[in-house]
Amino acid sequence: MDFNRLVGLRTHPSWRLLQADSAPLIISFLYKSFILTNKRSIAAEILATQLDDYLHHLRESTGENRFPRKGREYLSDWASGEQGYLRKYYPAAAVGDEPLYDLTPSTEKAIEWVSSFEHKQFVGTESRLLTVFRLLSEVARDTETDPQQRIDRLEQEKARLEREIASLKSGHVAPHDPTRVKEKFLQAEDTARQLLSDFRQVEENFRNLDRGVRERITTASSGKGQMLDDIFSEQDAISESDQGRSFKAFWTWLMSPASQDELQQTLEKVLALPEIQSLQHDELLGKIRFRLLEAGEKVNSTCAQLVEQLRRYLDDQAWLENRRIMEIVREIEQSAIAVRQSPPPDKLFTTLSLNKPAVELPMSRGLFRPAVRPVISETPEEGEADFDTSALYTQHYVDERALQARIRFALQNRKQISLAELVKLHPVEKGLSEVVAYLHIASESDHAVVNSDETEIIVWHDTGGHQKEAAMPLVIFTH
């Protein structure tokens, strides 16, 4: 970070926000509306109303003429291209047509930097030192290539665990240190807040890729194949980067029902501790599971928009190619009409070869026609089936509307439910075809996720009472 680098950063959105005359208004309001409430996005009408209330409160203490404009005008100014403190966008058509506002990563970084000036109620150093030591130990352990050293380390860990187990069996339970508990909890809260903040940057990276794809499509002069190859190469580069692989691993872990249950149980146990209840903390960790799901879903939605843009490009290119073919055919027809209306003076203006091509069309051949009265010289014998034919006459119908009603009923008191949990509440009645129908509903719905990287076991009983099992991709239904 040298002088020239810092001079160039003066145009950075974070720097421009800190230099703005209305920086105290912008930072205080956005911190109160987004950071303090842990909101990812807010509807334009709601945010404008909140800003009007906030401005009214400020005018009472600073003067009526301090902020003369309306909240909606301020928001439009903050979301304009020159400022870029907020991102204004429209959600999917199925969600609604009202615009939404979200913080940009640069604005969030500036707000976090300013909020770091506040005096902290507790500054822990031991837990951070132990975290640094633990991370370095994990790096050294994972990169160790000598099997004997790994074995020695595991033997030491085993001996330590055996001593701890023996101490617990003898009734010696070491009391926990309240200071360490508070220190670790506050560190976990800071890490969770930073994680949610990083998601805006990940989403911004994918959104920049989508914007670049749109610009390249608009100004493309190369062939369709070459451009698609370049676009897919950039997408693969992001997906296979350290950031992309980390996000994929995070999403796989988060979509696991077992991981979600473990996280929820751990949070409930920790938040119930007296040491934690005595701290002044927000509800971030209490609802971190839903915040992470919302943030991850927005990243996946941005990736889906990129795929949809590529699909539209291919459709448009096919339409343009077909249009060009029709234009050539129309030019030929117009030339033929012009020649007919004004034929050349010389009647012999072109010649054709006398050799006629031999054309044989397969469809010109007649079809086989059986005799009107066929002669059968042999007497057919009645055969015997060596299998149970009752299955041919036993048919049943799977009503997908009834299955969808079960899903809606199960989601009345929860945010999401997996297929395995759903069949426990509503046992399978019509065998494997009913399980496949659930999978078809999930693949067609916008409120369901099918994770093919993980599997779950679906259990049911047939009409004879025999237990059946099927290994299916992980299916999760949400609101």
XYZ file of C-alpha atoms in Angstrom:
479
model
C 0.000 0.000 0.000
C 2.007 2.928 -1.338
C 1.201 6.575 -2.111
C -0.111 5.992 -5.645
C -2.331 3.155 -4.443
C -3.876 5.396 -1.790
C -4.427 8.184 -4.303
C -6.319 5.754 -6.506
C -8.451 4.620 -3.574
C -9.891 8.127 -3.160
C -12.467 7.147 -5.815
C -13.424 3.959 -3.975
C -17.100 3.955 -2.838
C -16.088 3.412 0.799
C -13.746 6.401 0.725
C -16.355 8.580 -1.020
C -18.932 7.635 1.616
C -16.626 8.698 4.445
C -15.896 11.996 2.633
C -19.568 12.797 1.947
C -21.102 15.776 3.779
C -24.082 13.643 4.758
C -21.941 10.699 5.915
C -23.289 10.820 9.518
C -26.864 10.576 8.210
C -26.104 7.797 5.724
C -23.984 5.651 8.033
C -26.216 6.007 11.096
C -29.420 5.223 9.197
C -28.016 2.286 7.209
C -26.419 0.856 10.343
C -29.729 1.072 12.181
C -31.771 -0.389 9.310
C -29.466 -3.121 7.953
C -26.575 -3.953 10.288
C -28.334 -3.676 13.631
C -31.358 -5.664 12.452
C -29.291 -8.125 10.355
C -31.467 -7.506 7.277
C -30.247 -8.615 3.845
C -32.716 -6.542 1.826
C -35.618 -4.183 2.581
C -38.550 -3.169 0.390
C -38.331 0.364 -1.002
C -41.603 1.520 0.570
C -40.667 0.219 4.014
C -37.153 1.689 3.899
C -38.492 5.078 2.732
C -40.943 5.141 5.633
C -38.169 4.307 8.106
C -35.986 7.070 6.684
C -38.843 9.620 6.911
C -39.297 8.742 10.599
C -35.557 8.983 11.183
C -35.354 12.382 9.437
C -38.291 13.667 11.484
C -36.478 12.656 14.662
C -33.283 14.404 13.498
C -35.123 17.601 12.545
C -36.535 17.860 16.046
C -33.027 17.887 17.509
C -31.012 19.651 14.764
C -33.494 22.044 13.147
C -36.294 21.904 10.610
C -34.119 22.995 7.676
C -31.309 20.495 8.225
C -32.681 17.726 5.930
C -35.264 19.274 3.585
C -35.744 16.358 1.168
C -37.997 13.320 1.511
C -36.732 9.876 2.358
C -37.544 8.425 -1.057
C -35.423 11.140 -2.729
C -32.475 10.432 -0.452
C -32.678 6.689 -1.187
C -32.761 7.285 -4.946
C -29.717 9.529 -4.626
C -27.810 7.003 -2.511
C -28.575 4.206 -5.002
C -27.588 6.226 -8.094
C -24.525 5.372 -10.126
C -22.528 8.335 -8.835
C -22.984 7.379 -5.192
C -23.554 3.625 -5.156
C -24.070 3.350 -1.397
C -27.136 1.134 -1.899
C -28.096 -1.420 -4.527
C -31.610 -1.095 -5.897
C -32.966 -4.122 -7.722
C -36.186 -5.897 -8.533
C -36.838 -9.418 -7.199
C -38.073 -12.371 -9.203
C -41.545 -12.035 -10.690
C -42.890 -14.702 -8.343
C -41.859 -12.636 -5.297
C -43.314 -9.261 -6.273
C -42.781 -6.161 -8.372
C -41.719 -3.727 -5.621
C -38.020 -2.764 -5.745
C -35.690 -3.786 -2.919
C -32.666 -2.069 -1.375
C -29.529 -3.801 -0.188
C -26.170 -2.613 1.109
C -23.210 -2.745 -1.235
C -20.057 -4.493 0.063
C -18.172 -1.177 0.016
C -20.810 0.553 2.154
C -20.853 -2.307 4.633
C -17.066 -2.192 4.961
C -17.191 1.550 5.681
C -19.928 1.084 8.296
C -18.014 -1.743 9.980
C -14.858 0.372 10.058
C -16.689 3.282 11.697
C -18.462 0.965 14.158
C -15.081 -0.426 15.212
C -14.403 2.977 16.853
C -17.037 2.177 19.496
C -15.840 1.127 22.913
C -16.262 -2.627 23.346
C -17.709 -3.962 26.561
C -15.138 -6.760 26.605
C -11.898 -7.220 24.657
C -10.669 -10.801 24.753
C -7.135 -11.759 23.809
C -6.751 -15.310 25.092
C -9.391 -16.865 22.835
C -7.975 -15.104 19.797
C -4.472 -16.302 20.633
C -5.773 -19.850 21.068
C -7.661 -19.568 17.775
C -4.476 -18.499 15.978
C -2.575 -21.370 17.558
C -5.330 -23.877 16.706
C -5.489 -22.766 13.071
C -1.724 -22.981 12.692
C -1.753 -26.417 14.317
C -4.418 -27.596 11.893
C -2.375 -26.342 8.935
C 0.730 -28.122 10.227
C -1.262 -31.295 10.906
C -3.019 -31.380 7.531
C 0.181 -30.767 5.580
C 2.248 -33.346 7.488
C 3.446 -36.076 5.119
C 5.330 -38.264 7.616
C 2.973 -41.073 8.762
C 4.906 -41.671 11.976
C 4.586 -38.063 13.116
C 0.845 -38.186 12.452
C 0.592 -41.383 14.474
C 2.560 -39.832 17.362
C 0.277 -36.791 17.361
C -2.842 -38.982 17.385
C -1.405 -41.091 20.201
C -0.854 -37.933 22.257
C -4.408 -36.814 21.564
C -5.696 -40.267 22.506
C -3.777 -40.230 25.807
C -5.144 -36.768 26.632
C -8.715 -37.869 25.936
C -8.279 -41.016 28.056
C -7.025 -38.928 30.976
C -9.990 -36.593 30.621
C -12.447 -39.509 30.487
C -10.855 -41.099 33.564
C -11.119 -37.786 35.434
C -14.808 -37.463 34.571
C -15.526 -41.050 35.624
C -13.913 -40.368 38.981
C -16.265 -37.411 39.507
C -13.802 -34.576 38.913
C -15.520 -32.036 36.665
C -13.424 -28.920 36.125
C -15.564 -25.760 36.476
C -15.682 -23.532 33.431
C -14.248 -20.036 33.460
C -17.011 -17.401 32.930
C -14.479 -15.012 31.388
C -13.464 -17.560 28.767
C -17.122 -18.303 28.015
C -17.899 -14.628 27.373
C -14.720 -14.151 25.378
C -15.405 -17.104 23.072
C -19.046 -16.152 22.600
C -18.205 -12.585 21.568
C -15.565 -13.876 19.193
C -18.113 -16.285 17.657
C -20.575 -13.394 17.288
C -17.974 -11.233 15.507
C -17.071 -14.119 13.209
C -20.737 -14.751 12.342
C -21.281 -11.073 11.554
C -18.165 -11.045 9.368
C -19.401 -14.192 7.610
C -22.692 -12.532 6.695
C -20.777 -9.497 5.498
C -18.561 -11.649 3.281
C -21.648 -13.070 1.591
C -22.409 -9.661 0.103
C -18.935 -9.667 -1.438
C -19.393 -13.205 -2.817
C -22.749 -12.198 -4.296
C -21.141 -9.053 -5.758
C -18.458 -11.157 -7.456
C -21.038 -13.395 -9.150
C -23.111 -10.337 -10.056
C -20.066 -8.743 -11.710
C -19.611 -11.921 -13.737
C -23.262 -11.758 -14.804
C -22.881 -8.079 -15.768
C -19.739 -8.871 -17.748
C -21.552 -11.656 -19.602
C -24.368 -9.275 -20.561
C -21.911 -6.665 -21.818
C -19.965 -9.240 -23.799
C -23.155 -10.576 -25.386
C -24.219 -7.064 -26.373
C -20.901 -6.142 -27.982
C -19.897 -9.610 -29.221
C -18.417 -9.837 -32.702
C -16.877 -13.298 -32.443
C -18.575 -16.611 -33.014
C -21.116 -18.044 -30.617
C -18.928 -21.022 -29.731
C -15.876 -18.908 -28.907
C -17.838 -16.529 -26.706
C -19.586 -19.337 -24.816
C -16.227 -21.009 -24.267
C -14.840 -17.783 -22.768
C -17.897 -17.292 -20.549
C -17.901 -20.852 -19.242
C -14.166 -20.623 -18.605
C -14.698 -17.549 -16.412
C -17.577 -19.232 -14.578
C -15.481 -22.354 -13.979
C -12.626 -20.165 -12.774
C -14.896 -18.628 -10.120
C -16.475 -21.963 -9.141
C -13.084 -23.696 -8.878
C -11.382 -20.822 -7.080
C -10.704 -20.983 -3.348
C -13.704 -18.731 -2.747
C -15.973 -20.861 -4.950
C -14.937 -24.165 -3.388
C -15.297 -22.700 0.090
C -18.837 -21.519 -0.681
C -19.778 -24.920 -2.138
C -18.511 -26.696 0.986
C -20.358 -24.201 3.187
C -23.647 -24.668 1.300
C -23.337 -28.471 1.394
C -22.844 -28.368 5.156
C -25.651 -25.876 5.710
C -28.172 -27.878 3.650
C -27.555 -30.993 5.728
C -30.456 -31.524 8.190
C -28.099 -33.130 10.692
C -25.802 -30.093 10.633
C -28.730 -27.703 11.028
C -30.117 -29.647 13.989
C -26.694 -29.768 15.642
C -26.223 -26.020 15.124
C -29.662 -25.213 16.524
C -29.191 -27.403 19.602
C -25.775 -25.893 20.280
C -27.129 -22.345 19.993
C -30.017 -23.049 22.358
C -27.661 -24.525 24.939
C -25.138 -21.667 24.712
C -27.694 -18.842 24.721
C -29.273 -20.296 27.871
C -26.021 -19.938 29.870
C -26.168 -17.280 32.619
C -22.849 -15.833 31.485
C -24.217 -15.223 27.986
C -27.512 -13.779 29.198
C -25.597 -11.205 31.230
C -23.891 -9.887 28.074
C -25.293 -7.120 25.915
C -25.598 -8.864 22.560
C -28.046 -8.809 19.677
C -30.068 -11.699 18.259
C -27.625 -12.417 15.456
C -26.472 -15.844 16.634
C -29.980 -16.856 17.677
C -31.159 -16.562 14.061
C -27.863 -17.231 12.310
C -29.175 -20.387 10.613
C -31.941 -18.499 8.815
C -29.619 -15.571 8.000
C -27.104 -17.933 6.415
C -29.812 -19.711 4.412
C -31.107 -16.371 3.139
C -27.616 -15.149 2.221
C -26.672 -18.406 0.491
C -29.947 -18.460 -1.428
C -29.227 -14.979 -2.821
C -25.842 -16.157 -4.076
C -27.441 -19.190 -5.739
C -30.099 -16.927 -7.249
C -27.399 -14.760 -8.806
C -25.773 -17.863 -10.318
C -29.168 -18.929 -11.683
C -29.545 -15.540 -13.380
C -26.214 -16.100 -15.116
C -27.386 -19.468 -16.485
C -30.694 -17.935 -17.579
C -28.837 -15.165 -19.422
C -26.795 -17.743 -21.330
C -29.942 -19.679 -22.235
C -31.594 -16.536 -23.593
C -28.489 -15.745 -25.599
C -28.578 -19.176 -27.243
C -32.289 -18.778 -28.030
C -31.706 -15.335 -29.541
C -28.814 -16.584 -31.632
C -30.912 -19.468 -33.006
C -33.693 -16.999 -33.855
C -31.242 -14.711 -35.654
C -29.825 -17.612 -37.665
C -33.309 -18.696 -38.718
C -34.115 -15.110 -39.624
C -31.022 -14.894 -41.837
C -32.052 -18.067 -43.678
C -35.505 -16.633 -44.340
C -33.942 -13.398 -45.631
C -31.834 -15.371 -48.140
C -34.892 -17.334 -49.306
C -36.836 -14.070 -49.710
C -34.021 -12.566 -51.804
C -34.092 -15.593 -54.115
C -37.872 -15.304 -54.508
C -37.631 -11.579 -55.264
C -34.943 -12.237 -57.892
C -37.157 -14.901 -59.526
C -40.097 -12.483 -59.677
C -37.883 -9.782 -61.223
C -36.663 -12.191 -63.925
C -40.220 -13.282 -64.710
C -41.468 -9.725 -65.156
C -38.537 -8.648 -67.331
C -36.960 -11.731 -68.912
C -33.600 -11.355 -70.688
C -33.726 -10.713 -74.468
C -31.828 -13.876 -75.309
C -34.087 -16.814 -74.645
C -31.116 -19.135 -74.202
C -29.623 -17.489 -71.138
C -28.880 -20.657 -69.174
C -28.602 -24.394 -69.763
C -29.144 -27.504 -67.710
C -27.330 -30.781 -68.009
C -29.172 -33.526 -69.872
C -28.171 -36.097 -67.309
C -31.137 -36.545 -65.034
C -30.413 -37.656 -61.519
C -31.990 -40.926 -60.460
C -34.096 -40.080 -57.463
C -35.629 -42.883 -55.446
C -37.604 -41.770 -52.433
C -38.137 -44.367 -49.708
C -41.646 -43.031 -49.049
C -42.642 -43.620 -52.678
C -42.516 -47.364 -52.182
C -45.786 -49.050 -51.408
C -46.490 -50.416 -47.963
C -46.966 -54.087 -47.310
C -50.569 -55.217 -47.618
C -51.520 -58.515 -46.015
C -53.920 -60.875 -47.716
C -57.617 -60.294 -47.165
C -58.115 -63.906 -46.120
C -54.875 -65.240 -44.700
C -54.375 -69.008 -44.758
C -53.160 -70.438 -41.445
C -51.924 -73.980 -41.789
C -51.093 -74.506 -38.106
C -53.342 -74.534 -35.101
C -52.122 -72.162 -32.353
C -51.619 -73.645 -28.928
C -52.612 -71.914 -25.736
C -49.567 -70.891 -23.726
C -49.018 -70.836 -19.987
C -47.610 -67.849 -18.118
C -44.745 -68.576 -15.728
C -45.209 -65.333 -13.751
C -47.903 -63.602 -11.723
C -49.995 -61.495 -14.119
C -52.007 -59.811 -11.388
C -49.487 -56.918 -11.350
C -50.624 -55.968 -14.847
C -54.132 -55.292 -13.584
C -53.193 -53.698 -10.261
C -52.746 -50.003 -10.945
C -52.952 -46.992 -8.692
C -52.898 -43.233 -9.189
C -50.645 -40.844 -7.233
C -52.388 -37.509 -6.626
C -49.674 -34.833 -6.569
C -52.111 -32.231 -5.267
C -52.646 -34.327 -2.143
C -48.866 -34.608 -1.703
C -48.482 -30.828 -2.079
C -51.161 -30.342 0.571
C -49.129 -32.564 2.917
C -46.046 -30.437 2.288
C -47.898 -27.187 3.020
C -49.393 -28.657 6.207
C -45.954 -29.796 7.416
C -44.463 -26.318 6.800
C -47.056 -24.510 8.908
C -44.921 -24.700 12.040
C -41.419 -24.865 10.588
C -39.268 -23.118 8.010
C -38.218 -26.230 6.092
C -38.539 -29.991 6.114
C -36.660 -32.784 4.389
C -38.340 -35.589 2.463
C -37.239 -38.146 5.043
C -38.910 -36.132 7.819
C -42.027 -35.646 5.695
C -42.569 -39.361 5.093
C -42.282 -39.919 8.830
C -45.172 -37.497 9.402
C -47.142 -38.847 6.434
C -46.092 -42.441 5.694
C -45.832 -43.523 2.076
C -49.012 -45.273 0.957
C -48.403 -46.048 -2.707
C -44.845 -47.277 -2.769
C -41.949 -46.041 -4.819
C -44.185 -44.163 -7.278
C -45.290 -41.848 -4.449
C -41.635 -41.181 -3.480
C -40.805 -40.388 -7.110
C -43.823 -38.035 -7.191
C -42.345 -36.094 -4.230
C -39.071 -35.810 -6.174
C -40.969 -34.536 -9.239
C -42.731 -31.894 -7.118
C -39.386 -30.726 -5.685
C -37.777 -30.460 -9.142
C -40.669 -28.321 -10.441
C -41.016 -26.059 -7.387
C -39.152 -22.820 -6.627
C -39.486 -23.527 -2.880
C -37.573 -26.804 -2.824
C -33.913 -27.778 -3.107
C -32.635 -31.078 -4.527
C -29.019 -31.638 -3.434
C -27.608 -34.451 -5.573
C -24.296 -34.337 -3.675
C -25.942 -35.843 -0.591
C -28.338 -38.753 -0.192
C -30.981 -39.733 2.337
C -32.734 -43.026 2.985
C -36.515 -43.071 2.476
C -38.263 -45.913 4.307
C -41.809 -47.232 3.758
C -43.792 -50.462 4.027
C -45.582 -52.187 1.184
C -49.052 -53.716 1.320
C -47.576 -56.930 2.706
C -45.962 -55.115 5.629
C -42.417 -55.529 4.296
C -40.034 -52.635 4.827
C -38.673 -50.978 1.686
C -35.840 -48.484 1.405
C -34.649 -46.151 -1.360
C -31.533 -43.984 -1.507
C -32.660 -40.585 -2.840
C -30.960 -37.210 -3.350
C -31.393 -34.892 -0.387
C -34.714 -33.051 -0.880
C -35.651 -30.060 1.309
C -38.971 -28.210 1.041
C -39.121 -24.585 2.253
C -41.658 -21.759 2.439
